[in-house]
Tab-separated table of C-alpha atoms and ligand atoms in Angstrom:
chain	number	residue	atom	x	y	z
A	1	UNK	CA	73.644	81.395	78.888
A	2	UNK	CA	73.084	78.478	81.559
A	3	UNK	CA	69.518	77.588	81.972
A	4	UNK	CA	68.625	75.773	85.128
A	5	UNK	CA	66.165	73.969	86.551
A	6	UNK	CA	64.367	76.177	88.850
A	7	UNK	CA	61.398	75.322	90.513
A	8	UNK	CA	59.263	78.102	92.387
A	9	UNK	CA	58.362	77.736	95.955
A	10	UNK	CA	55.316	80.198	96.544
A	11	UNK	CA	54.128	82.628	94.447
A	12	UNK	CA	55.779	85.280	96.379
A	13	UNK	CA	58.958	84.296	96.853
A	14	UNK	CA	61.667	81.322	96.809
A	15	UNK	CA	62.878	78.547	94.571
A	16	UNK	CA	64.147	75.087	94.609
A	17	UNK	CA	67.145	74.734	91.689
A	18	UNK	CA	67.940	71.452	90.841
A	19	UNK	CA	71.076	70.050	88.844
A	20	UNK	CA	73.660	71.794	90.641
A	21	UNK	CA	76.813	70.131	92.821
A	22	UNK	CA	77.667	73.121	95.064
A	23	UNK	CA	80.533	71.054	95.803
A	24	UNK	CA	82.214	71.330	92.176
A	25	UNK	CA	83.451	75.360	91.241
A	26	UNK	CA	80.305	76.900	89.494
A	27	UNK	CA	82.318	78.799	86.760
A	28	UNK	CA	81.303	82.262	85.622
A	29	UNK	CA	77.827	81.265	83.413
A	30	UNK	CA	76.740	79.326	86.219
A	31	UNK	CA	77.548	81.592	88.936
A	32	UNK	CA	75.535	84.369	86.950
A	33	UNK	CA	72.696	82.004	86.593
A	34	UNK	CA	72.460	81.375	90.169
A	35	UNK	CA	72.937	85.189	90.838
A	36	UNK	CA	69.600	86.079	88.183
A	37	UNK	CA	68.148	83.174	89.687
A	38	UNK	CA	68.188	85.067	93.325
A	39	UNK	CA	67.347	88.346	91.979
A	40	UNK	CA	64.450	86.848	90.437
A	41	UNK	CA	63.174	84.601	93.842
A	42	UNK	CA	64.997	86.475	96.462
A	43	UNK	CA	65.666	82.937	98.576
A	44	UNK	CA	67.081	80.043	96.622
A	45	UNK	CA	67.257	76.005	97.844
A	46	UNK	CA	69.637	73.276	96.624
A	47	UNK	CA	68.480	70.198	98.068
A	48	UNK	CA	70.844	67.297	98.770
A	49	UNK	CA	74.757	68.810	99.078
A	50	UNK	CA	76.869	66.922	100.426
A	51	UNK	CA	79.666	69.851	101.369
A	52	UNK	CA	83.040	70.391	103.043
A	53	UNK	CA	83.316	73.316	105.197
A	54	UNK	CA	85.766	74.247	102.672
A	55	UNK	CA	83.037	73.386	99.705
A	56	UNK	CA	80.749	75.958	101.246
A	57	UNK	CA	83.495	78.784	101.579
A	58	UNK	CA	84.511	78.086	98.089
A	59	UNK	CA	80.837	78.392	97.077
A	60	UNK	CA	80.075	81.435	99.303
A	61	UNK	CA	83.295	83.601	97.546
A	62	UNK	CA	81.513	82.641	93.820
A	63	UNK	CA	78.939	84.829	95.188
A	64	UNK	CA	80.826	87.199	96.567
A	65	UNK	CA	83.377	88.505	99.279
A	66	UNK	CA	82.974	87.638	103.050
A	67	UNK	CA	80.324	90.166	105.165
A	68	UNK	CA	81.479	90.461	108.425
A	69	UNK	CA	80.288	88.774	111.421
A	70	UNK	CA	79.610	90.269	114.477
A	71	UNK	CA	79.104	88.787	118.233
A	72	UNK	CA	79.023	85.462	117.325
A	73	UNK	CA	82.429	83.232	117.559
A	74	UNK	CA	82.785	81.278	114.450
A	75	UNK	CA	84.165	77.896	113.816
A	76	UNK	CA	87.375	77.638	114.547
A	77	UNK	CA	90.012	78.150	111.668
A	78	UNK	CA	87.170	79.115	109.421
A	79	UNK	CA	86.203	83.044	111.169
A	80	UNK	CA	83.848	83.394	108.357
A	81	UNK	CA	82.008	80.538	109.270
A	82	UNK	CA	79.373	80.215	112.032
A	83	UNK	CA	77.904	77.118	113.386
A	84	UNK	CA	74.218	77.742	114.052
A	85	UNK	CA	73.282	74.600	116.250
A	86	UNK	CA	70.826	73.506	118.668
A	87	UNK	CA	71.243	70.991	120.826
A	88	UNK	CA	67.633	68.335	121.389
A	89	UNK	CA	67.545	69.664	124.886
A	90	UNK	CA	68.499	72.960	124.429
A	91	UNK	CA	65.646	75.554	125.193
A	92	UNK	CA	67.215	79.497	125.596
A	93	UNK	CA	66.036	81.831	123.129
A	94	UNK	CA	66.940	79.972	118.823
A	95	UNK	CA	69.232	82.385	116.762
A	96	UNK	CA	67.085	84.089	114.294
A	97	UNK	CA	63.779	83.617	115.789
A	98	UNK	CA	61.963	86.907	115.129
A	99	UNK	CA	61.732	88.240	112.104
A	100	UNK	CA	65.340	90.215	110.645
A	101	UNK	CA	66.985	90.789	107.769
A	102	UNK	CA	70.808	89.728	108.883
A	103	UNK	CA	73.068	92.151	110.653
A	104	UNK	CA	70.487	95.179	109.188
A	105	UNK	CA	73.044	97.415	111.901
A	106	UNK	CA	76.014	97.106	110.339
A	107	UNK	CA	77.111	100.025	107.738
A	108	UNK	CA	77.185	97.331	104.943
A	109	UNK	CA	74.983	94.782	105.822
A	110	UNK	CA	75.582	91.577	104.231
A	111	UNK	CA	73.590	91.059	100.395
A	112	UNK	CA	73.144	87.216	100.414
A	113	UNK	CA	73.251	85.054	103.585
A	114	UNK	CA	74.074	81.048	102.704
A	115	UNK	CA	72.619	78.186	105.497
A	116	UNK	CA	74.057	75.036	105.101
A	117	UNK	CA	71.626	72.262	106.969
A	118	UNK	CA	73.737	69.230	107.698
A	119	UNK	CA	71.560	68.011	110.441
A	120	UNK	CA	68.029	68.823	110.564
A	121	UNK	CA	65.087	68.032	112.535
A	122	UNK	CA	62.414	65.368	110.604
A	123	UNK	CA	60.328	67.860	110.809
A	124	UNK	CA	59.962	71.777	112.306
A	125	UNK	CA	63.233	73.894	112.259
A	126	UNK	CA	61.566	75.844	109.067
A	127	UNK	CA	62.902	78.778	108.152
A	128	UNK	CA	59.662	81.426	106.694
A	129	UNK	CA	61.000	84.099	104.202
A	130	UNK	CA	59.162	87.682	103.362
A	131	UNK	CA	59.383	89.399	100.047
A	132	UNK	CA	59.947	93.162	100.985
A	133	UNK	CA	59.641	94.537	97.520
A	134	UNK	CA	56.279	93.422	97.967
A	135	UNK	CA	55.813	95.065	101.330
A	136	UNK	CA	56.653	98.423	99.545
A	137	UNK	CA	54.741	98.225	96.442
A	138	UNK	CA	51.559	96.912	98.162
A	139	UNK	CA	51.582	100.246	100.232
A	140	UNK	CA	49.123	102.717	99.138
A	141	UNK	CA	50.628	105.743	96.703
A	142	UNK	CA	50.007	108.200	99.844
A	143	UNK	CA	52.115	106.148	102.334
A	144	UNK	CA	55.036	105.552	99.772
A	145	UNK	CA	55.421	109.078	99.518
A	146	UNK	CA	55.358	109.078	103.233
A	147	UNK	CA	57.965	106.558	103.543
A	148	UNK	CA	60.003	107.446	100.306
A	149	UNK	CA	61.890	110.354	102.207
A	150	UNK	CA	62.240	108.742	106.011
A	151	UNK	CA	65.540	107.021	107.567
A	152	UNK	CA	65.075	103.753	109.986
A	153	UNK	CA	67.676	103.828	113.142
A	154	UNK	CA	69.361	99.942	113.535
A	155	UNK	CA	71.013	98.691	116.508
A	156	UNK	CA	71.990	95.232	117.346
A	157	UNK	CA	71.024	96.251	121.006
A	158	UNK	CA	67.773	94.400	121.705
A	159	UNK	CA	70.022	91.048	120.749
A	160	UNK	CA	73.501	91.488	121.469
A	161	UNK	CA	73.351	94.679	123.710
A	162	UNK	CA	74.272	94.207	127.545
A	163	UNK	CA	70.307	93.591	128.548
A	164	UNK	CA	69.350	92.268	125.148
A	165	UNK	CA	68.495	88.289	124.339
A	166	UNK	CA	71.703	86.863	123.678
A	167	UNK	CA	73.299	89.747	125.879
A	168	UNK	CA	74.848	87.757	128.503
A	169	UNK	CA	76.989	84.378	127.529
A	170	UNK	CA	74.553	81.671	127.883
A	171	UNK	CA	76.671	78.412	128.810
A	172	UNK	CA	74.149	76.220	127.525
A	173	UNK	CA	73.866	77.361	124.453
A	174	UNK	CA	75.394	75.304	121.166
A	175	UNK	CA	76.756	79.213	119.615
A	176	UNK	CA	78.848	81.161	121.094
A	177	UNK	CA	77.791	84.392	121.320
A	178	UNK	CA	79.312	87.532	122.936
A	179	UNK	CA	77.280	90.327	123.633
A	180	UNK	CA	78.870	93.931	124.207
A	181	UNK	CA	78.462	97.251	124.499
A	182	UNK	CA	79.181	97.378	120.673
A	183	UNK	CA	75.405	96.017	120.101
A	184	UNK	CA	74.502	100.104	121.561
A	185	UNK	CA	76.133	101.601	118.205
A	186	UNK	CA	73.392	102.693	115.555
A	187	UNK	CA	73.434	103.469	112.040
A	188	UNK	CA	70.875	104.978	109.888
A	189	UNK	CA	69.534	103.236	106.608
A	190	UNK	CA	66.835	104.557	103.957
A	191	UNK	CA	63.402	103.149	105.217
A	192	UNK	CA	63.164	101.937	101.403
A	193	UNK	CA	65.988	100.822	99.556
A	194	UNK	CA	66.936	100.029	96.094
A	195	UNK	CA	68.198	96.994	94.786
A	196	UNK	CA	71.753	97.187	93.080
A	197	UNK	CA	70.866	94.513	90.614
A	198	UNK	CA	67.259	94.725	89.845
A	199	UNK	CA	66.822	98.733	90.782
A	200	UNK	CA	63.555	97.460	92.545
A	201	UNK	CA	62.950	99.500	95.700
A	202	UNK	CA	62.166	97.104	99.082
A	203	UNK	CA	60.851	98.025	102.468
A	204	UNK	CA	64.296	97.768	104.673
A	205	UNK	CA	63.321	97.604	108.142
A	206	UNK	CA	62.654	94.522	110.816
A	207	UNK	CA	60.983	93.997	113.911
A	208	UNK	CA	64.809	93.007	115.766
A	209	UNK	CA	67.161	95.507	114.748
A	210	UNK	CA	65.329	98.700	113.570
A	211	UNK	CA	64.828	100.761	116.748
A	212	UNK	CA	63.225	103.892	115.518
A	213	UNK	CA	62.723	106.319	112.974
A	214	UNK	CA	65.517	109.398	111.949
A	215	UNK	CA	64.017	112.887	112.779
A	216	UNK	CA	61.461	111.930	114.787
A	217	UNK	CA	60.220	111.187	118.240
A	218	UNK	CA	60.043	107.338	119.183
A	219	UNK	CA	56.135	107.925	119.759
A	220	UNK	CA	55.610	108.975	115.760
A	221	UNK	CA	58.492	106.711	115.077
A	222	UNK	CA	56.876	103.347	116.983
A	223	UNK	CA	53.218	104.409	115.434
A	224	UNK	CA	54.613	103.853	111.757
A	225	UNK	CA	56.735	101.086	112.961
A	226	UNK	CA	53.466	99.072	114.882
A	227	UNK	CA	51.451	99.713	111.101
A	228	UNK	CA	54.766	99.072	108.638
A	229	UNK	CA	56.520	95.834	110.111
A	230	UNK	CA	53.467	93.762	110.575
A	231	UNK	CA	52.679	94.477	106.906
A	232	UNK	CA	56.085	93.259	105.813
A	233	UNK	CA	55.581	90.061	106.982
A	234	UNK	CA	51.866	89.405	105.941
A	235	UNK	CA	51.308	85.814	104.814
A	236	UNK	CA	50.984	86.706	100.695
A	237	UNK	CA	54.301	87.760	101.137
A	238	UNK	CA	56.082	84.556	102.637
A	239	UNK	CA	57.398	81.404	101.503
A	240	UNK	CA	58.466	78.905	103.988
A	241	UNK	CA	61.621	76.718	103.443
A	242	UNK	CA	61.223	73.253	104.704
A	243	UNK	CA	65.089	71.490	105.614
A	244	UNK	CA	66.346	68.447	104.401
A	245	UNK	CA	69.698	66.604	104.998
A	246	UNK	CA	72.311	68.476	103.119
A	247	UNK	CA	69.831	71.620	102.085
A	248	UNK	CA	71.843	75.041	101.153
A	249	UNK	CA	69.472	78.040	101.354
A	250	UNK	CA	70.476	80.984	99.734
A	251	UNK	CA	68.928	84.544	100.759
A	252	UNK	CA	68.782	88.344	99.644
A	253	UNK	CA	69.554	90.460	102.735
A	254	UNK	CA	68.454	93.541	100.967
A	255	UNK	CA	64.544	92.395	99.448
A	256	UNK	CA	63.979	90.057	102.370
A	257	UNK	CA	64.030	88.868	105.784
A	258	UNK	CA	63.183	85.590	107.541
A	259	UNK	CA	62.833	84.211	110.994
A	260	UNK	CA	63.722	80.708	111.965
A	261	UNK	CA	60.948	79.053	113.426
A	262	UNK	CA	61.279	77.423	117.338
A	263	UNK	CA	59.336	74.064	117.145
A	264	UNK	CA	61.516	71.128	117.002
A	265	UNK	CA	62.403	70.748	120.524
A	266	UNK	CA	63.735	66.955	121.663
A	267	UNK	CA	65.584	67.111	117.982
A	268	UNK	CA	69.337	68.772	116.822
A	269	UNK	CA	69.509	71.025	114.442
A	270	UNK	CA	73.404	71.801	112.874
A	271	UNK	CA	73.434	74.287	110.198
A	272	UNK	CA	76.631	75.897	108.978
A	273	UNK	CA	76.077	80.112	108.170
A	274	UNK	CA	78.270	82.337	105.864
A	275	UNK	CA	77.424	85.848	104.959
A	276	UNK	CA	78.242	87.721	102.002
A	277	UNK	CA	79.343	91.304	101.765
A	278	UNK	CA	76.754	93.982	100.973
A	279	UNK	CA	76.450	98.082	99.938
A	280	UNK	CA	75.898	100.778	102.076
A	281	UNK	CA	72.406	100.926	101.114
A	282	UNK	CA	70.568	103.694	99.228
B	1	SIN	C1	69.463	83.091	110.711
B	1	SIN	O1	68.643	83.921	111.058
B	1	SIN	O2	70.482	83.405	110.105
B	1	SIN	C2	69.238	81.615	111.025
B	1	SIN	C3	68.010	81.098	110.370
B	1	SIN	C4	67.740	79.669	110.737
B	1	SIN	O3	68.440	79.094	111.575
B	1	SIN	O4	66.797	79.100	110.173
């Protein structure tokens, strides 16, 4: 069994690993190390890559097969691939600033999501990261019976829909995103899920894409909503990942989410983003 060096970020969440060349095929052992290593931390950083697009594809597939990615027009000849940059002067509304756990409307939303930073900011451009197994068993007995039984509604409307933030094509913008009358589709996920790997149960629900509550009216719905998602992201819960040149962050869709902070303005920012499949969740 491959031990590595793993060095925790807070005491909530999130670990820097040391020793490995993402670069280089992982092999099974270390592949599986990295894997306990994320069910144990939930968010995972190894500092100082220096990758190939094709180095971080051939990383992302040790992990797993592609997710799919919606709205946003990836790299060219690499449509798993998106290129999350920021121009210095660029000041429309950043990718991923609120808090989300990725593409939480899709049917199977993604498990891990990998963010490659190949330029980053000297400072600011953090990304903060929640532990949302915490979130649920920090709830009192009473309202994790409550929540056991419900069903959150997702939509990628408030983003993607025709009147959401990145709605309309924005020709200033560094991603390409396309909005669409797709973002109006919903799907319905257990309010708490439980972890394939680590049979944990997590709070799955985020202040972007979950819209309401299943079986009941958006009043009783919003009133859980205003006391659950602030509680999620409480500051015992979060670990905060500062970038460096060549930094590959590695998340768990399904125990977390994270929100990219918006303070490095008059610096770029180029970070390269691959998701990896995930379970209908349950
Ligand atoms: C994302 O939400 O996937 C992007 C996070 C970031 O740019 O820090």
């Amino acid at each position: 069994m491959t031990d590595l060096d793993i060095r925790p970020i807070t005491g909530a969440l999130g670990a820097d690993i040391h020793g490995l060349d993402l670069g280089e095929p992982l092999g099974t052992e270390r592949t599986d190390a990295v894997k306990r290593a994320l069910a144990q931390h939930l968010v995972v950083v190894f500092r100082d890559q220096d990758l190939t697009i094709e180095q971080l594809e051939a990383f992302a597939l040790q992990l797993g097969p592609y997710g799919e990615t919606p709205f946003v027009t990836p790299l060219e000849g690499h449509p798993n691939v998106v290129a999350v940059a920021r121009e210095a002067q660029e000041k429309g509304a950043l990718f991923g600033g609120t808090w989300h756990s990725d593409w939480s409307f899709q049917a199977h939303p993604p498990s891990y999501t990998i963010l490659y930073g190949k330029e980053v900011p000297a400072h600011g451009g953090d990304t903060v990261f929640t532990n949302q197994y915490l979130a649920y068993e920090t709830l009192s007995p009473g309202m994790r019976r409550i929540v056991e039984g419900l069903k959150a509604v997702h939509s990628a409307d408030r983003s993607y829909g025709p009147g959401g933030t990145f709605g309309r094509p924005d020709p200033n913008s560094s991603i390409n995103i396309q909005g669409s009358e797709a973002a109006l589709e919903t799907q319905v996920h257990p309010l708490v899920r439980t972890h394939p790997d680590t049979n944990r149960k997590a709070l799955f629900i985020n202040d972007v894409y979950t819209v309401g509550l299943d079986d009941m009216n958006a009043a009783e719905g919003a009133a859980l909503l205003d006391f659950l998602l602030p509680h999620c992201r409480q500051i015992a819960f979060t670990c905060r990942v500062r970038w460096t040149p060549g930094a590959v962050t590695v998340w768990d869709n399904r125990c977390t989410q994270h929100h990219a902070i918006d303070d490095y303005a008059g610096s770029r920012r180029e970070m390269y983003r691959i998701t990896v499949a995930g379970e209908k969740p349950y």
